[in-house]
XYZ file of C-alpha atoms in Angstrom:
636
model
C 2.749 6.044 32.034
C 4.336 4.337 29.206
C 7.589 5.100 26.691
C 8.066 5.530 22.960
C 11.525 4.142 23.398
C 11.722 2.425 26.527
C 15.533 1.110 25.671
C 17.035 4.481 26.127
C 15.334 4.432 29.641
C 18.698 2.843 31.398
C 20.785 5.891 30.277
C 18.844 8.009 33.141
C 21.096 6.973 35.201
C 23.905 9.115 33.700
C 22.119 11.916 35.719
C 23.401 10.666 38.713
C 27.448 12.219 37.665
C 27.063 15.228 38.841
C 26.332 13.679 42.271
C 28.806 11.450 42.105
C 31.453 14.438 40.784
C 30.718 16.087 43.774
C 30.798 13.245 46.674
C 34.452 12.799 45.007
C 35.548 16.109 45.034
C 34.379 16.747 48.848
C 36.201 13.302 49.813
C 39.605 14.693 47.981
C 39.367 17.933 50.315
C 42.438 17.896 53.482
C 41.686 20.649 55.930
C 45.460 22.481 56.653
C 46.387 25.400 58.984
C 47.207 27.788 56.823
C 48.382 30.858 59.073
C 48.352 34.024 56.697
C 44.729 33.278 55.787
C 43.769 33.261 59.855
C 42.145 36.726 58.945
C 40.056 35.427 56.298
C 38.162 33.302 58.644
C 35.763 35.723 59.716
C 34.989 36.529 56.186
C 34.616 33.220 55.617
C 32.173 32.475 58.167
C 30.291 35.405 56.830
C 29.905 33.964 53.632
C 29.911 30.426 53.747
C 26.174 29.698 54.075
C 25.639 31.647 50.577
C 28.481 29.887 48.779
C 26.969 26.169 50.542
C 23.540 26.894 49.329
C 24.810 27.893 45.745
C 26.834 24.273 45.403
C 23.404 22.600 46.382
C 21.684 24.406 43.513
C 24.070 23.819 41.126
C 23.967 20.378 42.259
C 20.234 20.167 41.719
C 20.169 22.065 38.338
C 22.818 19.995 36.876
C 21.362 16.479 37.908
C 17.798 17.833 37.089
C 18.320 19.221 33.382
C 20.582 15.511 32.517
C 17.789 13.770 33.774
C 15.025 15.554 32.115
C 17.191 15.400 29.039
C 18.165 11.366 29.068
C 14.155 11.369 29.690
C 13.145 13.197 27.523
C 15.285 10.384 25.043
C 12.768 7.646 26.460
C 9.962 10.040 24.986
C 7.404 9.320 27.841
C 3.907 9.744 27.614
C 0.529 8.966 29.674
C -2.176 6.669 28.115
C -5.563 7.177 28.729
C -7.875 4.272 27.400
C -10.654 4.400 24.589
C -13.818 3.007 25.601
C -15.603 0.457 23.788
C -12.307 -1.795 22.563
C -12.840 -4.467 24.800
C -10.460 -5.913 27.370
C -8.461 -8.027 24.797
C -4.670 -8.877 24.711
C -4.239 -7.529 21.639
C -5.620 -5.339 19.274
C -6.161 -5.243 15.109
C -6.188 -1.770 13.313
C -7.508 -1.857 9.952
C -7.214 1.207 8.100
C -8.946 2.578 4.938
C -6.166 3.846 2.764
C -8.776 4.077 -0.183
C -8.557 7.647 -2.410
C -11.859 9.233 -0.592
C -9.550 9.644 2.871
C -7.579 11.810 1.088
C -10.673 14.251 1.058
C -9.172 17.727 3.540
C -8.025 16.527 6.287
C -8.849 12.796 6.676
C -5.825 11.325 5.606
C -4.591 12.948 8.575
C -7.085 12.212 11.077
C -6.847 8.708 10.023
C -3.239 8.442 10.986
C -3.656 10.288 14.380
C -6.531 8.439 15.455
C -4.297 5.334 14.628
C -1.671 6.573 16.785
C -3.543 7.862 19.797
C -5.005 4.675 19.849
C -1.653 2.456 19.562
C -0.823 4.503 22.667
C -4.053 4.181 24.413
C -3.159 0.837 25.104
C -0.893 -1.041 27.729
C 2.910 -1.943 27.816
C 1.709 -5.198 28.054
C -0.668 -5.252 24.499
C 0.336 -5.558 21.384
C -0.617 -4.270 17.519
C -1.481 -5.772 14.353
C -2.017 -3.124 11.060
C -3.561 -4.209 8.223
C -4.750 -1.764 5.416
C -7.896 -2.208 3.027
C -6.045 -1.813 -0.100
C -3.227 -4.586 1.113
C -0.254 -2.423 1.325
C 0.176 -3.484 5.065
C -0.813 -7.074 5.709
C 0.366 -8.181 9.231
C 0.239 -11.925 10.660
C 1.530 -11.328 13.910
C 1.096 -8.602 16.805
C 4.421 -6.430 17.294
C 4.916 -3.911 19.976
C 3.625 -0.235 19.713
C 6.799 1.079 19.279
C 7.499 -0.462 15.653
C 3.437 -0.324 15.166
C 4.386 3.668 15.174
C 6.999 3.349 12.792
C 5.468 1.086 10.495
C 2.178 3.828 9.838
C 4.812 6.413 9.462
C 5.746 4.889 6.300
C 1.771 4.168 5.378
C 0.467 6.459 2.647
C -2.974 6.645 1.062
C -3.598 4.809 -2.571
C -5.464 5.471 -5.811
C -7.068 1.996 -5.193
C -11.248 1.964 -3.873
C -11.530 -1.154 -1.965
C -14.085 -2.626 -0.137
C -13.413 -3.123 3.915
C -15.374 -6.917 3.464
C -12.376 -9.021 2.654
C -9.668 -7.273 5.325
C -12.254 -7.247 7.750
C -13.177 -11.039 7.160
C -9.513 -11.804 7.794
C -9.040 -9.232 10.568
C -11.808 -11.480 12.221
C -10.054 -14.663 11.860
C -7.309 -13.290 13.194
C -9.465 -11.825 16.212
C -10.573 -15.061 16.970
C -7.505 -17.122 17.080
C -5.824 -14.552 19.354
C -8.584 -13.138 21.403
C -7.887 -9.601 20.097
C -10.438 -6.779 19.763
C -10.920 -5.205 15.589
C -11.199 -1.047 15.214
C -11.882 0.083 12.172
C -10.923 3.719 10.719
C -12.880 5.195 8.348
C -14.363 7.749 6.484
C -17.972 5.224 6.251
C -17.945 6.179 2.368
C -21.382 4.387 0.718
C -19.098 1.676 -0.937
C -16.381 0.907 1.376
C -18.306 -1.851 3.172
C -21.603 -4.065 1.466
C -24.567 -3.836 2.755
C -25.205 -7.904 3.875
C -21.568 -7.882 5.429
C -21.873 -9.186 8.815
C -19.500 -9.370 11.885
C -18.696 -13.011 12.946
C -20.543 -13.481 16.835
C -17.831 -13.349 19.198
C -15.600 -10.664 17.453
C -15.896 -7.017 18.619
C -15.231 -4.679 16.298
C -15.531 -0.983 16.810
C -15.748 1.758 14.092
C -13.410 5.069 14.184
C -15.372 7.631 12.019
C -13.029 10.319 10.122
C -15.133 11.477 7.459
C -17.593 13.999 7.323
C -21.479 14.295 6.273
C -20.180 17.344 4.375
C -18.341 17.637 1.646
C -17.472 19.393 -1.924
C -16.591 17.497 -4.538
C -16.426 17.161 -8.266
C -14.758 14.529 -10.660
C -14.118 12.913 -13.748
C -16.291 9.493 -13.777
C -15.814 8.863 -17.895
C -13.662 10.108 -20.598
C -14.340 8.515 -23.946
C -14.450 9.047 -27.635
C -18.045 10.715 -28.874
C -18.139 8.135 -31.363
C -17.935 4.661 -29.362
C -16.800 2.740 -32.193
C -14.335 5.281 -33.730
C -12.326 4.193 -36.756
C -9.648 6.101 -38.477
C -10.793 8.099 -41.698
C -13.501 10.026 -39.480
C -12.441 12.987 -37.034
C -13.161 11.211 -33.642
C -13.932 14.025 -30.460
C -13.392 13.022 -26.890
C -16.281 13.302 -24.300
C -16.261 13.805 -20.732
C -18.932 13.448 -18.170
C -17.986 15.077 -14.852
C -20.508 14.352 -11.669
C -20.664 17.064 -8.475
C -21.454 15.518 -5.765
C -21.887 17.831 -3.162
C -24.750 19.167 -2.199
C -23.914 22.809 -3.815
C -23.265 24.267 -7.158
C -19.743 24.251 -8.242
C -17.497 26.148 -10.970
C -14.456 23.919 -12.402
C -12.040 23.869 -15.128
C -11.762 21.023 -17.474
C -8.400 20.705 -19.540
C -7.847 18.292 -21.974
C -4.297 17.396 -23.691
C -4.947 14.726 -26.578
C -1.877 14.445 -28.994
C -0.187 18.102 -28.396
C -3.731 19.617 -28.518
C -4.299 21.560 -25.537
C -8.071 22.754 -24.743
C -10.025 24.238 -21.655
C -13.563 24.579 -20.904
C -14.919 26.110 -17.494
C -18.394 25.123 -16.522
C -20.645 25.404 -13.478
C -22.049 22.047 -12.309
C -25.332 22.006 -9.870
C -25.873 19.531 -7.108
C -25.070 15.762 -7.341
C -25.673 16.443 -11.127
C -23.777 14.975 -14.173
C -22.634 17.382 -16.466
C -21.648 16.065 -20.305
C -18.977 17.752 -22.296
C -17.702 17.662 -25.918
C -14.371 18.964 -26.775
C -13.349 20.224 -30.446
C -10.073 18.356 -30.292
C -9.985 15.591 -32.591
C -7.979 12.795 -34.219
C -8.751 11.078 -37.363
C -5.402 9.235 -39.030
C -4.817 5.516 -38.014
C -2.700 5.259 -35.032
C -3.100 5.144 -31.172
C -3.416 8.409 -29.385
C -2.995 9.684 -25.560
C -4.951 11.923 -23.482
C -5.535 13.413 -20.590
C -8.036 15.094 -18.733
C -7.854 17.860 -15.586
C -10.399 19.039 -13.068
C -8.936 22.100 -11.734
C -9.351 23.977 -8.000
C -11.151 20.771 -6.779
C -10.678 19.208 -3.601
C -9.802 15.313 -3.901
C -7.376 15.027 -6.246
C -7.366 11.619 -7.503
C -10.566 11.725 -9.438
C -9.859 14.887 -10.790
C -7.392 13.690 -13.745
C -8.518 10.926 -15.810
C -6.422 9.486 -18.978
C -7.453 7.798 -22.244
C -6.145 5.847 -25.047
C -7.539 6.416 -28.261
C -7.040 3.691 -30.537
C -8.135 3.803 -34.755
C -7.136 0.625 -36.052
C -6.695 0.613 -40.037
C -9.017 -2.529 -40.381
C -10.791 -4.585 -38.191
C -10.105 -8.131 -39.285
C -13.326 -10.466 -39.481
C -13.621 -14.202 -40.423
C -17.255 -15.364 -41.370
C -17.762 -19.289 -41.445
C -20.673 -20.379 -44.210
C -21.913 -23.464 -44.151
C -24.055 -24.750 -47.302
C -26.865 -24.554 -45.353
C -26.571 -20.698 -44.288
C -24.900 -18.096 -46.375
C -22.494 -15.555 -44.879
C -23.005 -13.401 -47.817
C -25.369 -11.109 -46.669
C -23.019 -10.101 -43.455
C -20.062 -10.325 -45.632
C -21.777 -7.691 -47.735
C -22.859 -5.602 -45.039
C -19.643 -5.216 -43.886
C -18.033 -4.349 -47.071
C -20.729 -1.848 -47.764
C -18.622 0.240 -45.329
C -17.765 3.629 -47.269
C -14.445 3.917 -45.222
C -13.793 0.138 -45.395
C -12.841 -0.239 -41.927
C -13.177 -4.147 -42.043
C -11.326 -6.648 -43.866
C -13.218 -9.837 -44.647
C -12.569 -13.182 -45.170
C -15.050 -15.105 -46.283
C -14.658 -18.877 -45.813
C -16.553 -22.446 -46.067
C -16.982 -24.198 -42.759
C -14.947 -27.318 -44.160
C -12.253 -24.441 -44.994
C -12.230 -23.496 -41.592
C -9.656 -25.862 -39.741
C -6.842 -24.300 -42.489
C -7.202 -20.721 -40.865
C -5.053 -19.350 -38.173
C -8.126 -17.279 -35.876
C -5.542 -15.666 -34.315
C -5.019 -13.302 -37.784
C -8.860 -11.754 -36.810
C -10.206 -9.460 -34.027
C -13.801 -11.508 -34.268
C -15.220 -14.754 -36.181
C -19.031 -14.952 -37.038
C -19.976 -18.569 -36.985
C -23.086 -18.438 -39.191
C -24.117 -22.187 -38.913
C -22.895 -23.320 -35.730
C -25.064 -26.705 -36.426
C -22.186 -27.571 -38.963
C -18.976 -27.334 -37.167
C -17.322 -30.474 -36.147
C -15.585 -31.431 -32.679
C -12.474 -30.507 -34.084
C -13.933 -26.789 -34.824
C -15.349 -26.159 -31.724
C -11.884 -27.303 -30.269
C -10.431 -24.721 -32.615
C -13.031 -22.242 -32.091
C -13.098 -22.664 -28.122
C -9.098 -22.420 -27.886
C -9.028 -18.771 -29.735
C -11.832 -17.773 -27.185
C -9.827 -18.290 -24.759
C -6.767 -17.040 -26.173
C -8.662 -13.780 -25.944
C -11.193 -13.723 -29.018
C -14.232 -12.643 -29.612
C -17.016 -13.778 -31.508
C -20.539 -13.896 -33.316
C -22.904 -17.216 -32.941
C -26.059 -16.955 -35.049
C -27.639 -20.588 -34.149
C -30.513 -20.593 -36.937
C -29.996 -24.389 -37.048
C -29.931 -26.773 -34.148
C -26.978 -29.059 -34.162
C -27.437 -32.574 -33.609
C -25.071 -32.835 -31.082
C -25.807 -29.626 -28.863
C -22.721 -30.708 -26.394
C -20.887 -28.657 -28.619
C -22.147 -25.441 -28.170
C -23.226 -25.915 -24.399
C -20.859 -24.424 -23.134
C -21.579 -21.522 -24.907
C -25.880 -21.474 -25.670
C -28.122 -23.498 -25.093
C -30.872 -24.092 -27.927
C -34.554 -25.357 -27.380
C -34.867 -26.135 -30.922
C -36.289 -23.786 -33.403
C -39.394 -21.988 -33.178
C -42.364 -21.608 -36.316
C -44.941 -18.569 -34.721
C -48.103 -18.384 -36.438
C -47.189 -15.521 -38.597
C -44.260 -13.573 -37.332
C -42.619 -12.003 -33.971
C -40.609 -9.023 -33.535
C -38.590 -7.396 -31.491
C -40.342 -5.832 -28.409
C -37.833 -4.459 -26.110
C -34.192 -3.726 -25.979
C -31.591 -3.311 -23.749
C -30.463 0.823 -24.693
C -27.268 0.980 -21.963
C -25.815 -1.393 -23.997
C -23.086 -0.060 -26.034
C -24.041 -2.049 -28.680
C -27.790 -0.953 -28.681
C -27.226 2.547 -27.682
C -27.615 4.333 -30.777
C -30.584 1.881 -31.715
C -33.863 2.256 -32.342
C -36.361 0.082 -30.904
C -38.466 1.024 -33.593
C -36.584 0.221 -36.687
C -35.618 -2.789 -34.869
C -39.101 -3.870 -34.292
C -39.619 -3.297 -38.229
C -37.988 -6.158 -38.820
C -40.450 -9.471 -39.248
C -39.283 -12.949 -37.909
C -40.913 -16.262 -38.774
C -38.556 -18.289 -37.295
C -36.006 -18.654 -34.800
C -33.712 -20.569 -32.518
C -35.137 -20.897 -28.660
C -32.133 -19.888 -26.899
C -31.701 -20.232 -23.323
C -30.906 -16.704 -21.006
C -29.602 -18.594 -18.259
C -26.154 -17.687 -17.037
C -26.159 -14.726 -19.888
C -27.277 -11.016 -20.630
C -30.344 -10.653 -22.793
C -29.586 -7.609 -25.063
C -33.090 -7.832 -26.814
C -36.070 -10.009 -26.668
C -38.762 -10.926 -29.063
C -42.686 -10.571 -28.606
C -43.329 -13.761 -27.356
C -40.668 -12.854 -24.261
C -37.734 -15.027 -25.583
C -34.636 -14.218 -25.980
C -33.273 -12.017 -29.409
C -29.707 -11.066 -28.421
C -27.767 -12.604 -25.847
C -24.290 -11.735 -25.113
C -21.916 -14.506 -23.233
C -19.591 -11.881 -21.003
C -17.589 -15.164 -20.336
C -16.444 -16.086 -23.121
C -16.851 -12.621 -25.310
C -20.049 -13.858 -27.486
C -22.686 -12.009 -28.911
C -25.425 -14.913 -29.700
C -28.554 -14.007 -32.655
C -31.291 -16.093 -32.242
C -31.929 -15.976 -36.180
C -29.327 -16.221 -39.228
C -29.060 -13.668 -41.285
C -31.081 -14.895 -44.474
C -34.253 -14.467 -45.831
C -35.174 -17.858 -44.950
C -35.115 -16.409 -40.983
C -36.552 -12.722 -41.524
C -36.467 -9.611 -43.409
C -34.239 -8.264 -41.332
C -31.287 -8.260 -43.501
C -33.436 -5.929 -45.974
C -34.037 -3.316 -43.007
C -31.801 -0.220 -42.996
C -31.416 -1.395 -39.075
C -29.605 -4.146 -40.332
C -26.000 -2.710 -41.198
C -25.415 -0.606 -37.949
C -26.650 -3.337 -35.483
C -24.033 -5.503 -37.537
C -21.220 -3.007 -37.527
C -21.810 -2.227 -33.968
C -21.547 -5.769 -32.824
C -18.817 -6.237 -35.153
C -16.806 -3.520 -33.118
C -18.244 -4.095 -29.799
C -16.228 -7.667 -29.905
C -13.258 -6.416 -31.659
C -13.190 -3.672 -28.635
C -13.092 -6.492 -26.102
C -10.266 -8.482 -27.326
C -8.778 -5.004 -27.662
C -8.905 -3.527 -24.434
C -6.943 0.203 -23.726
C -8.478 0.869 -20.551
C -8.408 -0.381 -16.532
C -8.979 0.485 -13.471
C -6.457 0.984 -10.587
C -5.439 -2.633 -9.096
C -6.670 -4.541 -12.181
C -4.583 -6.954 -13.361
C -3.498 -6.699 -17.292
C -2.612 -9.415 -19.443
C -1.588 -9.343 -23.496
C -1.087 -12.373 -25.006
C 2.204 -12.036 -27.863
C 2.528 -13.988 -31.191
C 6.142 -14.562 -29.622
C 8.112 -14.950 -26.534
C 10.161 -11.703 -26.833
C 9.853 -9.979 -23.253
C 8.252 -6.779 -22.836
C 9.220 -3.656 -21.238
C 6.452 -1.142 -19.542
C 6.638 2.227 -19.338
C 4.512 3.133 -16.053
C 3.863 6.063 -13.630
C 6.691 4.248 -11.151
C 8.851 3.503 -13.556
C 10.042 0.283 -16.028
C 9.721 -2.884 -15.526
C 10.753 -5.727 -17.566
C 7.875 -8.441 -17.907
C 8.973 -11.928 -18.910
C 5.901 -13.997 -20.789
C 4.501 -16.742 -19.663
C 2.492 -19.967 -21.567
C -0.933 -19.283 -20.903
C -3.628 -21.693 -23.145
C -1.141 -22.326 -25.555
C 0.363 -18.771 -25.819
C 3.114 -16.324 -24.856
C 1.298 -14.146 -21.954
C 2.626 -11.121 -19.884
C 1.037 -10.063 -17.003
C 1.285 -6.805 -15.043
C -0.153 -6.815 -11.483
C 1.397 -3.635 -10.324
C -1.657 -1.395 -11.364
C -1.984 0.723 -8.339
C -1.103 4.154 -9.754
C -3.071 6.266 -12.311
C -1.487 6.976 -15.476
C 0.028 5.493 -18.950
C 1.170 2.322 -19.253
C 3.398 1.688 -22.546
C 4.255 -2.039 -23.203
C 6.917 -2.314 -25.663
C 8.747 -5.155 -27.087
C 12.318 -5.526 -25.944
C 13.921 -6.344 -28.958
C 12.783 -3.947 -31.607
C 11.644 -1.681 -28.992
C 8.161 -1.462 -30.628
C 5.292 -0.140 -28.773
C 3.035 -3.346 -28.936
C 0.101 -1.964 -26.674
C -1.005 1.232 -24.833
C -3.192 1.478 -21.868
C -4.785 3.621 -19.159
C -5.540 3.012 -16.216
C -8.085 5.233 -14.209
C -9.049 5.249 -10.519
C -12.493 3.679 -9.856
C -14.996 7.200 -10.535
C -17.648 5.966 -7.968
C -14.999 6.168 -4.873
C -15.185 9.911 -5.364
C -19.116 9.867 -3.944
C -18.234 10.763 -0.794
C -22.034 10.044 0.198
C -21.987 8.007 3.814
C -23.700 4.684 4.922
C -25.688 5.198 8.261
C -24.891 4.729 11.878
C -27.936 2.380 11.891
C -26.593 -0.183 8.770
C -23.952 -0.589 11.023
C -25.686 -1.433 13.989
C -27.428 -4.460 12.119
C -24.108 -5.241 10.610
C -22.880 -6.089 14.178
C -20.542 -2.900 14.158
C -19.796 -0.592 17.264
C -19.561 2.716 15.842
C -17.369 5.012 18.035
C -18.258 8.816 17.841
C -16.202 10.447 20.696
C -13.474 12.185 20.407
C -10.351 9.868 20.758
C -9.021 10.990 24.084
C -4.877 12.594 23.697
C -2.268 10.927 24.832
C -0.124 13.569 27.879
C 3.281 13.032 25.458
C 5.739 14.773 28.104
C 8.997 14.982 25.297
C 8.315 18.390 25.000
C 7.725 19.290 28.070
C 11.152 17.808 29.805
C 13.506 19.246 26.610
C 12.224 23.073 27.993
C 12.636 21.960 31.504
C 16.610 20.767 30.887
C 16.410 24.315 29.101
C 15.680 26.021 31.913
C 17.381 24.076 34.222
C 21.165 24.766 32.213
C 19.633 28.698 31.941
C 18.955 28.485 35.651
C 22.919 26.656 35.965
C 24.300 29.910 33.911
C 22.687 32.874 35.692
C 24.133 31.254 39.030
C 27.240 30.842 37.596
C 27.738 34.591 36.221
């Protein structure tokens, strides 16, 4: 037996007044000889055994519906344990407030299975809640009492993450108090890693709440047909939309993109991907915001997805020369652009300490061999400052510590005859459109040896070394020849312009980012220290920037909802940048890991049912009902 409220358990003894009412009144009665009520004696004695017997059941009626009442207050209920939670003092509850528990019911089952097993426990145990996501992160054990209050006020997220880094500090905690770790869960595929592994000593027991069935569809992309839209061209929004389930489903996709309002209803087989193009389009210069809505679907966070649409007037590019290497040929590739969607500068590498990088989305070093300390300081600092750029090593410097830390070079490379390219990377977004083919048109009798190591090989050459190489660390795409005829023909292949413009707007994409994921952090770097004001889902919020690498920086941490995210500038209330932020598609794959991963992960999996919890509230509030109805009908 246990209470809710055990401080309201002393007031019980207020049930005792109507005892204590009557003991007075019978020790304020005097008998007196009263002789004109002589002849009422016999009456008397005739009824005094019913009137005695009625007192005592008032008596009893009274003291029994105060004290189920004042009980009632204490809100007592019976515990009955759950197996397989060891004998600890104290117990951890980590819960997984991820989006896929809001699936039906499990949201729900979650938080009762929480609470009948806060009150499975004894008086003498205590509680510690922490949540995946972080919205709850406990130190110390409390009672159950405010353990009930504090998941009343627990509600699920838009956030998918993983169970590894709460349960790694659940188990820390575990150890240094001796406590016992239950888990509640819907065991979706990504919710824990595979080669997770409980810590020997710490028991940890699994509540399942989810379901090997399910239905459900969502949004995993919505993006612009065109990858690499630029203004001048009508641009059309894509959607791919993945049913999970394990049946054929009919939904309703509506799209809003800049007052344009269009719906499309298709019918999506089993854990199948289904691809859709909408005729709603934008084409001026400007930044435009959409939206996207899966309707009569059963999770609702991945079934609305939002997008930022941004068609920049020019894309700003900076190409370095050297006398050794000519930037002409890029600078006249990108030129050659019809709709003239990039603005080039073309400058000589001893010209190149006098620019300001910041004025350009990307910079195509075409000689890095011929750069000084002083420009790789330069060049290293706008990296950083969130820049992007293009490396085309023909040359080997003599000093290569000034590009290690972005390539490596082995020196350049003479085949007998020529290479080409032999393979390519086609889920890159810069290669996606590609053909290996025309690429592998292209003849190369030299090159620079670059080394893959610690980057992602977008191509490679016949002889297996590296063609393309992307840095993801510092936002560098790396060419293993320069563009000149000295290098290849490649700059006389019609594959030449659209692998250049592509990689041109791949980089100026990156330092332009409109779109995150739920919990990311985001952070714009300013030309000045104005503060910025957000627009989000929750509301304002004033951000005040920081010096980060030598520039004004705001950062926004408070990511957790879906939506829009407007930063403008506080003092000419300009909209400097617009953002979306999505919930993580894969979280709606509502696809389980197996009972046996988690038996080699060291994990008890619990698959009762949670035993109730004999809550007797209820049951004493009718029984002071019945006691004052019993108290009435004597009375009348």
């Amino acid at each position: 037996m246990g209470f809710s409220t055990p401080g309201l358990l002393p007031f019980i003894a207020l049930a005792a007044i109507p005892i204590i009412i009557h003991i007075l009144s019978r020790l304020r009665l005097r008998h007196a000889p009263f002789p004109s009520l002589i002849l009422l004696r016999t009456v008397r004695r005739e009824r005094f055994s019913w009137v005695r017997l009625k007192e005592i059941l008032l008596l009893i009626l009274r003291t029994l519906a105060l004290a189920s009442l004042l009980l009632a207050l204490a809100r007592p209920y019976l515990t009955r344990s759950i197996p397989g939670i060891g004998q600890a003092t104290d117990i951890i509850i980590v819960i997984d407030d991820s989006y896929s528990t809001t699936y039906a019911d499990r949201w729900e089952n979650c938080l009762s299975a929480a609470r009948k097993l806060i009150r499975s426990i004894g008086t003498d145990r205590k509680v510690i809640l922490l949540t995946a996501s972080g919205q709850i992160q406990q130190d110390k054990p409390v009672p159950r009492g405010p353990a009930l209050a504090l998941l009343d006020s627990l509600r699920p997220t838009s956030l998918a993450p993983k169970l590894d880094s709460v349960l790694k500090r659940a188990s820390t905690i575990a150890e240094s108090i001796k406590a016992s770790v239950v888990v509640i869960t819907d065991r979706q595929e990504r919710s824990l890693s595979s080669n997770w592994h409980a810590d020997p000593g710490v028991n940890i027991t699994l509540l399942d709440i989810g379901s090997d069935t399910f239905n459900n569809a969502g949004i995993s992309r919505l993006y612009p047909e065109d990858r690499f839209a630029a203004a001048g061209k009508p641009v059309r929004i894509k959607a791919d939309i993945f049913n999970y389930g394990s049946r054929e489903v009919t939904r309703t996709a509506a799209l809003s993109l800049d007052g344009q309002k269009e719906e499309k209803v298709l019918k999506i087989p089993p854990r199948t991907r289904r691809t859709i193009i909408f005729a709603s389009a934008v084409s001026k210069p400007g930044t435009y915001v959409g939206q996207l809505e899966l309707r009569s679907d059963s999770l609702g966070t991945d079934d609305k997805r939002y997008i930022v649409v941004h068609l920049p007037e020019k894309t700003h590019i900076l190409i370095v020369e050297s006398a050794s290497i000519t930037g002409r040929y890029v600078s006249d590739a990108l030129t050659a652009d019809s709709a003239a969607r990039f603005q080039v500068d073309l400058v000589k590498v001893k010209r190149f300490s006098r620019c300001d990088p910041r004025n350009y989305q990307v910079i195509v070093i075409m000689d890095p061999a011929s750069l000084k300390a002083s420009d790789w300081t330069r060049f290293g600092f706008y990296l950083s400052s969130g820049g992007a750029g293009l490396l085309m090593p023909g040359l080997v410097p003599a000093d290569t510590s000034r590009i290690g830390p972005y390539i490596r070079s082995f020196g350049l490379v003479r085949p007998a005859g020529f290479v080409s390219t032999s393979e390519i990377d086609t889920t890159h977004p810069i290669l996606e459109r590609i053909k290996l083919t025309r690429l592998a048109s292209a003849r190369i009798w030299q090159y620079s040896r670059l080394d893959a190591k610690g980057n992602l090989v977008l191509a490679r050459l016949s002889d297996h070394n590296p063609f393309i190489l992307e840095n993801l660390a510092h936002r560098l795409i790396i060419w293993a020849i320069a563009p000149t005829p000295e290098f290849s023909d490649f700059i006389y292949k019609a594959v030449f312009v659209p692998l250049l413009h592509r990689t041109v707007s791949y980089l100026a994409q990156i330092s332009f980012r409109t779109e995150y994921i739920a919990g990311d952090t985001i952070r714009l770097q300013l030309d000045n220290s104005s503060a910025l004001v957000v627009n989000t889902p929750k509301g304002r919020i004033r951000l005040e920037p920081t010096m980060r690498r030598g520039r004004p920086t705001v950062t926004l941490t408070n990511t957790s909802l879906p939506g829009i995210y407007t930063f403008k500038s506080e003092t000419e209330n300009k909209i400097f940048r617009t953002v979306a932020v999505n919930p993580l598609a894969e979280e709606g794959n509502l696809i389980r890991f197996s009972s046996d991963r988690l038996k080699s992960q060291g994990i008890q999996l619990y698959s009762g049912t949670l035993p109730e919890s004999a809550d007797f509230t209820v049951p004493l509030l009718y029984l002071a009902a019945a006691a004052f109805a019993a108290e009435l009908l004597l009375l009348f």
